[in-house]
mmCIF file of C-alpha atoms in Angstrom:
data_model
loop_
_atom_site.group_PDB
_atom_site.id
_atom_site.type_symbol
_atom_site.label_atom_id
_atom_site.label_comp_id
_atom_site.label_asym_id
_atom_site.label_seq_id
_atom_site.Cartn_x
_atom_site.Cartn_y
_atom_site.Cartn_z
ATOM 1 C CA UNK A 1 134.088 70.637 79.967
ATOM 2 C CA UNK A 2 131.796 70.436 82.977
ATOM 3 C CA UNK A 3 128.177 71.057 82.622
ATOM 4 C CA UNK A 4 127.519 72.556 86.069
ATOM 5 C CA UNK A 5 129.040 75.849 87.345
ATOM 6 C CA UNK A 6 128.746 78.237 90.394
ATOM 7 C CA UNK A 7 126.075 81.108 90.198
ATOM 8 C CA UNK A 8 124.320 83.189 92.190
ATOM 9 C CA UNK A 9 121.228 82.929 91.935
ATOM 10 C CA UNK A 10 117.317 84.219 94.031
ATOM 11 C CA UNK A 11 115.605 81.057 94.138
ATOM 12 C CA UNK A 12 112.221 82.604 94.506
ATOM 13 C CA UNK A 13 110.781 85.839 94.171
ATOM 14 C CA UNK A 14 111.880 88.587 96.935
ATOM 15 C CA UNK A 15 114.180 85.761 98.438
ATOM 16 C CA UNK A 16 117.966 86.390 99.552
ATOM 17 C CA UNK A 17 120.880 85.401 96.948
ATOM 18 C CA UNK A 18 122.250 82.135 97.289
ATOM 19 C CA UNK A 19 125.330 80.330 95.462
ATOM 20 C CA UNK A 20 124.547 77.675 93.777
ATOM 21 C CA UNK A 21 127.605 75.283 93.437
ATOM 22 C CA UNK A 22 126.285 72.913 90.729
ATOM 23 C CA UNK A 23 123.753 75.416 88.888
ATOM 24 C CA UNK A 24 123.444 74.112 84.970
ATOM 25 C CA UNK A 25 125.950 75.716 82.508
ATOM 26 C CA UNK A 26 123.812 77.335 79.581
ATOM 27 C CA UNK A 27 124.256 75.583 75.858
ATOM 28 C CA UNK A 28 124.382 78.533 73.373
ATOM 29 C CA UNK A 29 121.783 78.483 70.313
ATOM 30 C CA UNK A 30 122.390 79.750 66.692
ATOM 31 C CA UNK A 31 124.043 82.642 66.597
ATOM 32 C CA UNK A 32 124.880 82.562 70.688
ATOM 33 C CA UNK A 33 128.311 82.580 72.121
ATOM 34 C CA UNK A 34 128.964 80.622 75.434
ATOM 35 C CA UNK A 35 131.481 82.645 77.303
ATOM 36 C CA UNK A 36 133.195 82.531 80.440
ATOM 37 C CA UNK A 37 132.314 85.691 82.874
ATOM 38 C CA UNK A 38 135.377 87.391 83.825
ATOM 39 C CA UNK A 39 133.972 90.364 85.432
ATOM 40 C CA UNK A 40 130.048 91.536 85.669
ATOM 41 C CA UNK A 41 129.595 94.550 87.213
ATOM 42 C CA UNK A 42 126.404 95.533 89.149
ATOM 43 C CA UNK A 43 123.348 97.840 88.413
ATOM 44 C CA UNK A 44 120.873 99.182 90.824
ATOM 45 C CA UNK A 45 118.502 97.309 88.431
ATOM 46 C CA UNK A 46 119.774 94.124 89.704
ATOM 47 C CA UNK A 47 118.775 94.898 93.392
ATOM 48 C CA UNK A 48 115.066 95.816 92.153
ATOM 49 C CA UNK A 49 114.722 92.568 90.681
ATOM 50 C CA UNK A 50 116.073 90.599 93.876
ATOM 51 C CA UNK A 51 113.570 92.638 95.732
ATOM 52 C CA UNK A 52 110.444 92.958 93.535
ATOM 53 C CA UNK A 53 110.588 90.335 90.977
ATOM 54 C CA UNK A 54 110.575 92.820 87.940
ATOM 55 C CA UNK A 55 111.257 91.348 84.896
ATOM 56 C CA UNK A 56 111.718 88.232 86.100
ATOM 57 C CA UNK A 57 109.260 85.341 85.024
ATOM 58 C CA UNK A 58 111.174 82.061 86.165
ATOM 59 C CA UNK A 59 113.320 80.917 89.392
ATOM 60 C CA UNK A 60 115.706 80.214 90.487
ATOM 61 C CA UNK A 61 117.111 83.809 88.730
ATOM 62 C CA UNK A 62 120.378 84.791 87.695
ATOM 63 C CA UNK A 63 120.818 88.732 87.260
ATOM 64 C CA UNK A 64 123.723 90.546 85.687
ATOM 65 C CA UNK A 65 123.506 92.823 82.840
ATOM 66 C CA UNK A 66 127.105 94.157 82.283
ATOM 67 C CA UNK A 67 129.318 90.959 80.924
ATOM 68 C CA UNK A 68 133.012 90.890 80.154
ATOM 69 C CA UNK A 69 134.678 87.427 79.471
ATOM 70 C CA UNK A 70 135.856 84.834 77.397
ATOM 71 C CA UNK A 71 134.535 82.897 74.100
ATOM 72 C CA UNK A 72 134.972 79.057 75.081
ATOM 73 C CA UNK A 73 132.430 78.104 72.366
ATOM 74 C CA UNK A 74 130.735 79.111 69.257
ATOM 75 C CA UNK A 75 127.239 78.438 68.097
ATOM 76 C CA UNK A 76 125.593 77.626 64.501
ATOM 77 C CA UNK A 77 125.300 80.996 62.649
ATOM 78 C CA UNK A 78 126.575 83.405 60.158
ATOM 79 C CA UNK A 79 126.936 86.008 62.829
ATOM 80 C CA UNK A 80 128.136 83.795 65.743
ATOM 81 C CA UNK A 81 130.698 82.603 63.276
ATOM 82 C CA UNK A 82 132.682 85.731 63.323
ATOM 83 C CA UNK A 83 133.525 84.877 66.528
ATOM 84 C CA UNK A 84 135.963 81.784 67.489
ATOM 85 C CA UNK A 85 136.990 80.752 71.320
ATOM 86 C CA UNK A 86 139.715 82.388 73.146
ATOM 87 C CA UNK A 87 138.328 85.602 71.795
ATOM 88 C CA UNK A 88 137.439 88.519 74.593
ATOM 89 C CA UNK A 89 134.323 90.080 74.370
ATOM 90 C CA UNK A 90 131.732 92.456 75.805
ATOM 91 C CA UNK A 91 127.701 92.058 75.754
ATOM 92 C CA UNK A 92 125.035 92.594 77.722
ATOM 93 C CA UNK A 93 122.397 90.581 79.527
ATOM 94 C CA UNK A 94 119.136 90.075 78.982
ATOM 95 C CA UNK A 95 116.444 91.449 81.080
ATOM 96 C CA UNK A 96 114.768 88.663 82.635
ATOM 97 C CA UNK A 97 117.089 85.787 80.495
ATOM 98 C CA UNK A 98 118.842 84.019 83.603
ATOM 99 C CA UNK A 99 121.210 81.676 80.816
ATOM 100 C CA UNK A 100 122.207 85.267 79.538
ATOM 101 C CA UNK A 101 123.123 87.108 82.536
ATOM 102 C CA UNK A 102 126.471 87.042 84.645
ATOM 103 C CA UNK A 103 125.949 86.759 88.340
ATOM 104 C CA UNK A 104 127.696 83.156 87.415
ATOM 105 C CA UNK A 105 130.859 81.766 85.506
ATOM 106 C CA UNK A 106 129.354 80.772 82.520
ATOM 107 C CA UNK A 107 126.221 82.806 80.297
ATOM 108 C CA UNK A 108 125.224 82.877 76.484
ATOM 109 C CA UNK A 109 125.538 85.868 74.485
ATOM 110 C CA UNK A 110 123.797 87.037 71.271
ATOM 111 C CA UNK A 111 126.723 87.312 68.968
ATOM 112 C CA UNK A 112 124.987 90.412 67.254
ATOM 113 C CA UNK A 113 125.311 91.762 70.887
ATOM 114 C CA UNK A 114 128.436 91.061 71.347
ATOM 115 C CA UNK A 115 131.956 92.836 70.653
ATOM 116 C CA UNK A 116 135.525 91.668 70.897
ATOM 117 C CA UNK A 117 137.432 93.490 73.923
ATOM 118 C CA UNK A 118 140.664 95.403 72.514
ATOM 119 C CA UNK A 119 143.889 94.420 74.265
ATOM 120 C CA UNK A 120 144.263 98.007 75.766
ATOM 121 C CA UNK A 121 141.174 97.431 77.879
ATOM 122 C CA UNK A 122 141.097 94.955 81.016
ATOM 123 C CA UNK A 123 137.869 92.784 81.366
ATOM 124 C CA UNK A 124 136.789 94.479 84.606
ATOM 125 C CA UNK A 125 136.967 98.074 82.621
ATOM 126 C CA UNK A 126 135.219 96.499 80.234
ATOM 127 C CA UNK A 127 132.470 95.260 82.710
ATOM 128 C CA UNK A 128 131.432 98.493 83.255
ATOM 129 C CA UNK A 129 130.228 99.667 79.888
ATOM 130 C CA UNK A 130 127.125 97.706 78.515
ATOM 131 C CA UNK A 131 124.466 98.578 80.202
ATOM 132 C CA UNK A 132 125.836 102.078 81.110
ATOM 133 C CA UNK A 133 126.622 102.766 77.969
ATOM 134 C CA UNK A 134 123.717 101.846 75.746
ATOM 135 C CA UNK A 135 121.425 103.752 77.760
ATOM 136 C CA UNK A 136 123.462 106.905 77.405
ATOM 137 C CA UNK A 137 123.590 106.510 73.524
ATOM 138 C CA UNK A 138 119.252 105.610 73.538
ATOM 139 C CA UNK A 139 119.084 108.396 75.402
ATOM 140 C CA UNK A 140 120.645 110.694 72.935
ATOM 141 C CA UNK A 141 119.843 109.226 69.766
ATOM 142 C CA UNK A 142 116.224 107.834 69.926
ATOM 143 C CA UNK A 143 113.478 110.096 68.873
ATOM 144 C CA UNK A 144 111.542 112.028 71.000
ATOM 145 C CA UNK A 145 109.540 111.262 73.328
ATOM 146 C CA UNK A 146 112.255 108.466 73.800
ATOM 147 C CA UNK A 147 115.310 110.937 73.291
ATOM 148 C CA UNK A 148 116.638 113.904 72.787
ATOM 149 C CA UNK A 149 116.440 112.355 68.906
ATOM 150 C CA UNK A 150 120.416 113.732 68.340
ATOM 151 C CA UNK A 151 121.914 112.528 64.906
ATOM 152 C CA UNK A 152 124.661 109.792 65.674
ATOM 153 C CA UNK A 153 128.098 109.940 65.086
ATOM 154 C CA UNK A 154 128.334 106.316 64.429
ATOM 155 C CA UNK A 155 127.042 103.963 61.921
ATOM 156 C CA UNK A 156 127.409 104.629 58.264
ATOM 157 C CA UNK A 157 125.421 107.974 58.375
ATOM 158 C CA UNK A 158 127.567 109.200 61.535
ATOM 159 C CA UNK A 159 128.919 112.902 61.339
ATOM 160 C CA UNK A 160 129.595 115.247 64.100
ATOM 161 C CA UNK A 161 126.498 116.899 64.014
ATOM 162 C CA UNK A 162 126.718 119.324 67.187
ATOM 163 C CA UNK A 163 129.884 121.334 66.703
ATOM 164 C CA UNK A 164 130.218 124.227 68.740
ATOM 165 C CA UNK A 165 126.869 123.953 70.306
ATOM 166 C CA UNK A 166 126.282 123.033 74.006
ATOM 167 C CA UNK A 167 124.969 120.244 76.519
ATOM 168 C CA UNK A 168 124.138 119.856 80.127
ATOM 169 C CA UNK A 169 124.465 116.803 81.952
ATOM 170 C CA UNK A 170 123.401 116.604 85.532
ATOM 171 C CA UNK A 171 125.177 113.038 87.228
ATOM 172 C CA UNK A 172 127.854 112.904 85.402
ATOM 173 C CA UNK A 173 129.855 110.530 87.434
ATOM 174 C CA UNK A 174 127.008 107.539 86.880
ATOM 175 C CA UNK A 175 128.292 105.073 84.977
ATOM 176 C CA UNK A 176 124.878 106.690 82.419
ATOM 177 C CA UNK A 177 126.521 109.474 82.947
ATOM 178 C CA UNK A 178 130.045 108.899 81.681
ATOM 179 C CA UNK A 179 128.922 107.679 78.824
ATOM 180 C CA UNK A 180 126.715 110.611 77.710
ATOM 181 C CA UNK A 181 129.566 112.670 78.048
ATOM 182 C CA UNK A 182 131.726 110.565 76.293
ATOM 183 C CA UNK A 183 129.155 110.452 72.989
ATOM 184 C CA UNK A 184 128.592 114.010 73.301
ATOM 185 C CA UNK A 185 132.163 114.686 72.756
ATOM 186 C CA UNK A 186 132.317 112.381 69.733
ATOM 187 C CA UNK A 187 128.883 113.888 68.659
ATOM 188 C CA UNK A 188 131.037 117.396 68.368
ATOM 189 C CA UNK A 189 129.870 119.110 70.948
ATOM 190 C CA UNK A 190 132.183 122.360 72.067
ATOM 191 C CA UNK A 191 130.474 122.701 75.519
ATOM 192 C CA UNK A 192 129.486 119.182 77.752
ATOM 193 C CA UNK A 193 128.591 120.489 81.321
ATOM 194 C CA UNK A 194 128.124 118.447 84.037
ATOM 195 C CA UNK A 195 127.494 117.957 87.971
ATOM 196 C CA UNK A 196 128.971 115.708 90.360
ATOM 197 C CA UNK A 197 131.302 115.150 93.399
ATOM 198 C CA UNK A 198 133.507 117.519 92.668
ATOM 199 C CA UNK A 199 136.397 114.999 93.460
ATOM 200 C CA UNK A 200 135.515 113.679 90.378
ATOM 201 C CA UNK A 201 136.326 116.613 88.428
ATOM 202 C CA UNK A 202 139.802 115.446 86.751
ATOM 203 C CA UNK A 203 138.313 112.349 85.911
ATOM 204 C CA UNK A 204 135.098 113.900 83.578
ATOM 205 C CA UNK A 205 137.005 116.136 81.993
ATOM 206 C CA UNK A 206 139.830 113.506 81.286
ATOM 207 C CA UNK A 207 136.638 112.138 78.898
ATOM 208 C CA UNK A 208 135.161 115.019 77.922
ATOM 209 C CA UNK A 209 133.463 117.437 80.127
ATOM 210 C CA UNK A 210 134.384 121.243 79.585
ATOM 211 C CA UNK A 211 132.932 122.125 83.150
ATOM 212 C CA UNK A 212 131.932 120.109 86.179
ATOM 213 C CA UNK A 213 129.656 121.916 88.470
ATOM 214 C CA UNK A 214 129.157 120.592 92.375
ATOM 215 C CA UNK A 215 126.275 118.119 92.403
ATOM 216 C CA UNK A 216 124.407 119.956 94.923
ATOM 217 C CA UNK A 217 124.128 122.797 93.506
ATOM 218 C CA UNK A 218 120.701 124.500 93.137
ATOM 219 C CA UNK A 219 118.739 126.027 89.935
ATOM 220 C CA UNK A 220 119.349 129.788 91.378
ATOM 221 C CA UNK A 221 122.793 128.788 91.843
ATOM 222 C CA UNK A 222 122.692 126.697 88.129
ATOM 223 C CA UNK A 223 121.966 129.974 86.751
ATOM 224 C CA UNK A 224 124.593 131.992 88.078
ATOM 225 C CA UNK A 225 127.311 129.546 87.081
ATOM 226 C CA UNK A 226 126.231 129.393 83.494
ATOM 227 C CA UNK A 227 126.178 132.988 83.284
ATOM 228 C CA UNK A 228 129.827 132.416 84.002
ATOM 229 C CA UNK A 229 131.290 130.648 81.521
ATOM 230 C CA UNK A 230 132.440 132.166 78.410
ATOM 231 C CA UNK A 231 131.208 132.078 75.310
ATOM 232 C CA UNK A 232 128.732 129.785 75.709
ATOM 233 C CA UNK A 233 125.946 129.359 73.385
ATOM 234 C CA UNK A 234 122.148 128.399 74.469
ATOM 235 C CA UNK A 235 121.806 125.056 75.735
ATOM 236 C CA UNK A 236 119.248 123.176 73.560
ATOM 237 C CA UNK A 237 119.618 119.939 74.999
ATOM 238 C CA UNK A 238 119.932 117.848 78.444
ATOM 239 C CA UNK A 239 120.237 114.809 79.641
ATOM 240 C CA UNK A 240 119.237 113.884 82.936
ATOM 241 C CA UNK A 241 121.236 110.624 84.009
ATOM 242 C CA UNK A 242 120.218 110.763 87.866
ATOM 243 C CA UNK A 243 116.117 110.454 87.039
ATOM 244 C CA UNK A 244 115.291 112.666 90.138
ATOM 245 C CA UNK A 245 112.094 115.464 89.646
ATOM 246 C CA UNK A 246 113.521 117.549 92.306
ATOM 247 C CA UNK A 247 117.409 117.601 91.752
ATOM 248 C CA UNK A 248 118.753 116.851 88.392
ATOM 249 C CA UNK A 249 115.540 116.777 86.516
ATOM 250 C CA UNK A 250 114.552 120.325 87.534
ATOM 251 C CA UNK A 251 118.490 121.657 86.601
ATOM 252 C CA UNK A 252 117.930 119.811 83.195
ATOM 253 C CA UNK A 253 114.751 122.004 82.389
ATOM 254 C CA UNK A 254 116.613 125.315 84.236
ATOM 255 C CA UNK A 255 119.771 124.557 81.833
ATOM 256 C CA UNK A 256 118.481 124.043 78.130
ATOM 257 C CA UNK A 257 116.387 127.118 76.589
ATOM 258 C CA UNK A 258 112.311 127.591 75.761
ATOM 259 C CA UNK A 259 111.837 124.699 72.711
ATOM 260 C CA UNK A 260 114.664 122.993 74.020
ATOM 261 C CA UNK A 261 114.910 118.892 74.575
ATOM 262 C CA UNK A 262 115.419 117.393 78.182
ATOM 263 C CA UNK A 263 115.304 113.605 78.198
ATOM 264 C CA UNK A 264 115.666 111.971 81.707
ATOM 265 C CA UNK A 265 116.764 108.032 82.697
ATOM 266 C CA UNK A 266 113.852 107.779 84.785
ATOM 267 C CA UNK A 267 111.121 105.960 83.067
ATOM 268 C CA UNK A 268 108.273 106.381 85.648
ATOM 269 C CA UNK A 269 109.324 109.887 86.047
ATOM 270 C CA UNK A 270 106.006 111.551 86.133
ATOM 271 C CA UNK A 271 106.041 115.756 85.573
ATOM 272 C CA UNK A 272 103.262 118.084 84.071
ATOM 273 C CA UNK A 273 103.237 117.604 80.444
ATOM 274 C CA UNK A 274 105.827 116.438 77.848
ATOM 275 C CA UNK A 275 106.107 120.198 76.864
ATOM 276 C CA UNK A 276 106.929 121.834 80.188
ATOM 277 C CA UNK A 277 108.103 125.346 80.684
ATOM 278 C CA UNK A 278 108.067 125.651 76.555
ATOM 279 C CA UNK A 279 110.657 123.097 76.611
ATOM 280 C CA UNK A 280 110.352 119.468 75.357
ATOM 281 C CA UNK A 281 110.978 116.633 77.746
ATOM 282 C CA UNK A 282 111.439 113.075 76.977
ATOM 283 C CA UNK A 283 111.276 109.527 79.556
ATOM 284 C CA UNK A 284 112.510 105.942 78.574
ATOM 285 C CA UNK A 285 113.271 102.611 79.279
ATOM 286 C CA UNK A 286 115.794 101.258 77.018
ATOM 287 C CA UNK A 287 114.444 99.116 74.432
ATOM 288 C CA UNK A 288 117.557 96.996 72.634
ATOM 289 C CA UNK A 289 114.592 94.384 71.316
ATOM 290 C CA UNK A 290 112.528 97.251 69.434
ATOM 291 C CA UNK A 291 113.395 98.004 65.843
ATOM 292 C CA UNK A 292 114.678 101.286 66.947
ATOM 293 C CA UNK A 293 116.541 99.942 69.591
ATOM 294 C CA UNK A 294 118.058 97.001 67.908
ATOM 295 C CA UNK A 295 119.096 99.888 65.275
ATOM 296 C CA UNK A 296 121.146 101.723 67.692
ATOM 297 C CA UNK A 297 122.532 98.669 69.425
ATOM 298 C CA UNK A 298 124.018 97.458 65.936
ATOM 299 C CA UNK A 299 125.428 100.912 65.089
ATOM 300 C CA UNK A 300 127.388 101.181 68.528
ATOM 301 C CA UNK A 301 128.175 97.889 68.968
ATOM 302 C CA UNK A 302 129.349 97.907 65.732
ATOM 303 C CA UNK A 303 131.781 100.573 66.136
ATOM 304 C CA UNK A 304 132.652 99.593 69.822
ATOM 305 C CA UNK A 305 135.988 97.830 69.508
ATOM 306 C CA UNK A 306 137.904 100.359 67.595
ATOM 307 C CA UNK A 307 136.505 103.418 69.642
ATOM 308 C CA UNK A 308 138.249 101.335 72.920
ATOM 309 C CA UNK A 309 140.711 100.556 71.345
ATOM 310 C CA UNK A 310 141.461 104.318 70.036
ATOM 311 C CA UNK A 311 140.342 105.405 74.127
ATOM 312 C CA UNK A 312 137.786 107.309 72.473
ATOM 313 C CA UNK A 313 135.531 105.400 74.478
ATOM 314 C CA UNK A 314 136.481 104.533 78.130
ATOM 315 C CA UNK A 315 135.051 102.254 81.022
ATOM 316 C CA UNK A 316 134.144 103.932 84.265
ATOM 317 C CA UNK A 317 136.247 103.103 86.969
ATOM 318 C CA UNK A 318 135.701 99.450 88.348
ATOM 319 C CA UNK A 319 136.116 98.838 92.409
ATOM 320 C CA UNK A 320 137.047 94.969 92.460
ATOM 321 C CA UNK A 321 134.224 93.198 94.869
ATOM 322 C CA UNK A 322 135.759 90.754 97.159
ATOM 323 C CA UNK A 323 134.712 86.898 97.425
ATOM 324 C CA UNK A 324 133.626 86.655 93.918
ATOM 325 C CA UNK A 325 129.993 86.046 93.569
ATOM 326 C CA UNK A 326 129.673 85.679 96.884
ATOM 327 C CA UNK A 327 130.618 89.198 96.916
ATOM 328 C CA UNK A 328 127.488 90.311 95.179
ATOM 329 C CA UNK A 329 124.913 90.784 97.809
ATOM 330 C CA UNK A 330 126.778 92.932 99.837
ATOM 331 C CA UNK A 331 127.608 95.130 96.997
ATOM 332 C CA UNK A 332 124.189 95.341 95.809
ATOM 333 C CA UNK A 333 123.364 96.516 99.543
ATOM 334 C CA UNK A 334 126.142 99.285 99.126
ATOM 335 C CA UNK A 335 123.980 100.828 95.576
ATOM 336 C CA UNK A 336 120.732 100.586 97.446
ATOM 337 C CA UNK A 337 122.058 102.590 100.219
ATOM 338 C CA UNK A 338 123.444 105.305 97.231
ATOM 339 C CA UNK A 339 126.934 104.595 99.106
ATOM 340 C CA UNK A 340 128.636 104.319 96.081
ATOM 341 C CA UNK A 341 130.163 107.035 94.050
ATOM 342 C CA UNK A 342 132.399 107.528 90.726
ATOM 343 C CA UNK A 343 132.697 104.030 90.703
ATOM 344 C CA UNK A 344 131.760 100.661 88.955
ATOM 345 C CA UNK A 345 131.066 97.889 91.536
ATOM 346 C CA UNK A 346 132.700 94.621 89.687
ATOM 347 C CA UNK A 347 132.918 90.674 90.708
ATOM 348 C CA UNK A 348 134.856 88.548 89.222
ATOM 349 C CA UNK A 349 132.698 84.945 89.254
ATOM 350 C CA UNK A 350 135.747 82.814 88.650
ATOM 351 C CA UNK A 351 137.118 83.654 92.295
ATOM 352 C CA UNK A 352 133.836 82.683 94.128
ATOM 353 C CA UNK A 353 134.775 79.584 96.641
#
């Protein structure tokens, strides 16, 4: 096997992309997985570290949180010894961790990370769920002033904890927002409301959503349409996965009732006080290398392949970038300009030329 590889990388800070034809292929460490990328998909995260340097502490940079590909080696390790090459997994990137990330055709993954792809479920599918995903389960299940602090339905303790009751989530079609949906439903919830393009309407409630509102709808208008819908009980909880304090944050506080919990994806959201309107509001960065959030990693991650594999649990919709890598930039352009909509952007580094 070679030991250089394409990537993409921003050789300094604030400085365009550039592929890198002989960039060095990563070695994994104990417990690490080397693994061919298949498909990455892209975040608007990515873009803000191009721009801004955030989170990033050495160049030249690779970026790329959301990983689907192929074991071709296995490090030292109890738990990297679970996994053997050939296999198809799912993991992450690290914030920061160029040798974990996969704008390129090789990166490392933490095996405790990682989790094997179920035939059912095509690498670019699985591309779009890491990132997504794990921020719509921290969301829910972390503590307040983290979460909405919601008892999980996985991990040995796991129970469906929220039958019959009601939630409201405003940006449904986000790739944050797919995946809240998707946990509310296996959390037990009766009623999982949501806003978006309302061309998106067969697709959220093909995973879950009872009722899909338009996503410009206003809080006098939010009001009305609740008042609508039969048999609904109080809202107690929502969960903002847009981030913005005059759109979707203010329908999140409208929505849920006085002592209820609103947490939002925006962590420099800044509002009143964390009790506003009587109701309790929550902000966060995910945080997979805090106890907490190494907790809540293990118990989805844990229980990842067999709810794909049972389609409890579904990708969002990937939109195949051309050019490979090369592909990237002009991609990232397309979620900086908010031009992108009920979709996953997705490159596949193995067709960069």
């Amino acid at each position: 096997m070679a030991n250089i590889q394409k990537a993409l990388v921003v050789p300094a800070k604030g400085t365009d992309f550039v592929v890198d034809a002989a960039f060095p292929i990563p070695v994994p460490g104990n417990d690490q997985l080397l693994v061919k990328t298949k498909a990455v998909a892209l975040n608007p995260v990515d873009y803000f570290m191009q721009k801004t340097g955030m989170f990033v502490e050495t160049y030249p940079a690779v970026l790329g949180l959301d990983i689907a590909g192929e074991v071709v080696k296995v490090g030292e390790g109890e738990v990297a010894s679970k996994f053997k090459a050939g296999d198809r997994v799912i993991f992450p990137g690290g914030l920061g961790i160029s040798e974990k990330n996969g704008f390129q055709q090789y990166a490392v993954a933490d095996a405790k990370f990682s989790a094997i792809v179920p035939p059912n479920v095509s690498y670019d599918e699985a591309a779009t769920i890491p990132l997504g995903l794990f921020t719509a389960y921290y969301g829910l299940y972390e503590a307040v002033p983290k979460g909405l602090g919601l008892t999980s339905f996985a991990g040995p303790d796991g129970v469906q904890a929220y039958t019959g009751q009601a939630i409201f989530i405003p940006g449904g079609s986000s790739s944050v927002g797919t995946g809240a949906i998707q946990l509310a439903k296996l959390s037990g919830f009766k009623f999982i409301i949501t806003t978006a393009s309302l061309k998106h309407t067969d697709f959220l409630k093909s995973i879950g959503a009872t009722h899909v509102l338009d996503r410009s709808i206003t809080v006098d208008e939010l009001r009305a349409a609740l008042k609508e819908i039969e048999g609904l009980p109080e809202i107690k909880y929502a969960y903002d996965a847009i981030g913005d304090l005059d759109t979707s944050f203010r329908l999140a506080l409208e929505a849920v009732v006085p002592k209820g919990n609103v947490v939002t994806v925006n962590p420099r959201l800044v509002y009143d006080s964390p009790d506003k309107d009587g109701k309790v509001t929550s902000k966060f960065m995910t945080e997979r290398s805090s106890p907490s959030g190494e907790a809540h990693m293990r118990n989805l991650w844990g229980d990842l392949t067999r709810l794909l594999e049972t389609g409890a649990l579904k990708g969002s919709r990937p939109e195949i970038l051309p050019g490979g890598l090369a592909g990237i930039p002009a991609g990232l352009d397309r979620l900086a300009k908010q031009e992108v909509s009920g979709v996953k952007l997705v490159a596949r580094p193995e067709e960069t030329l």
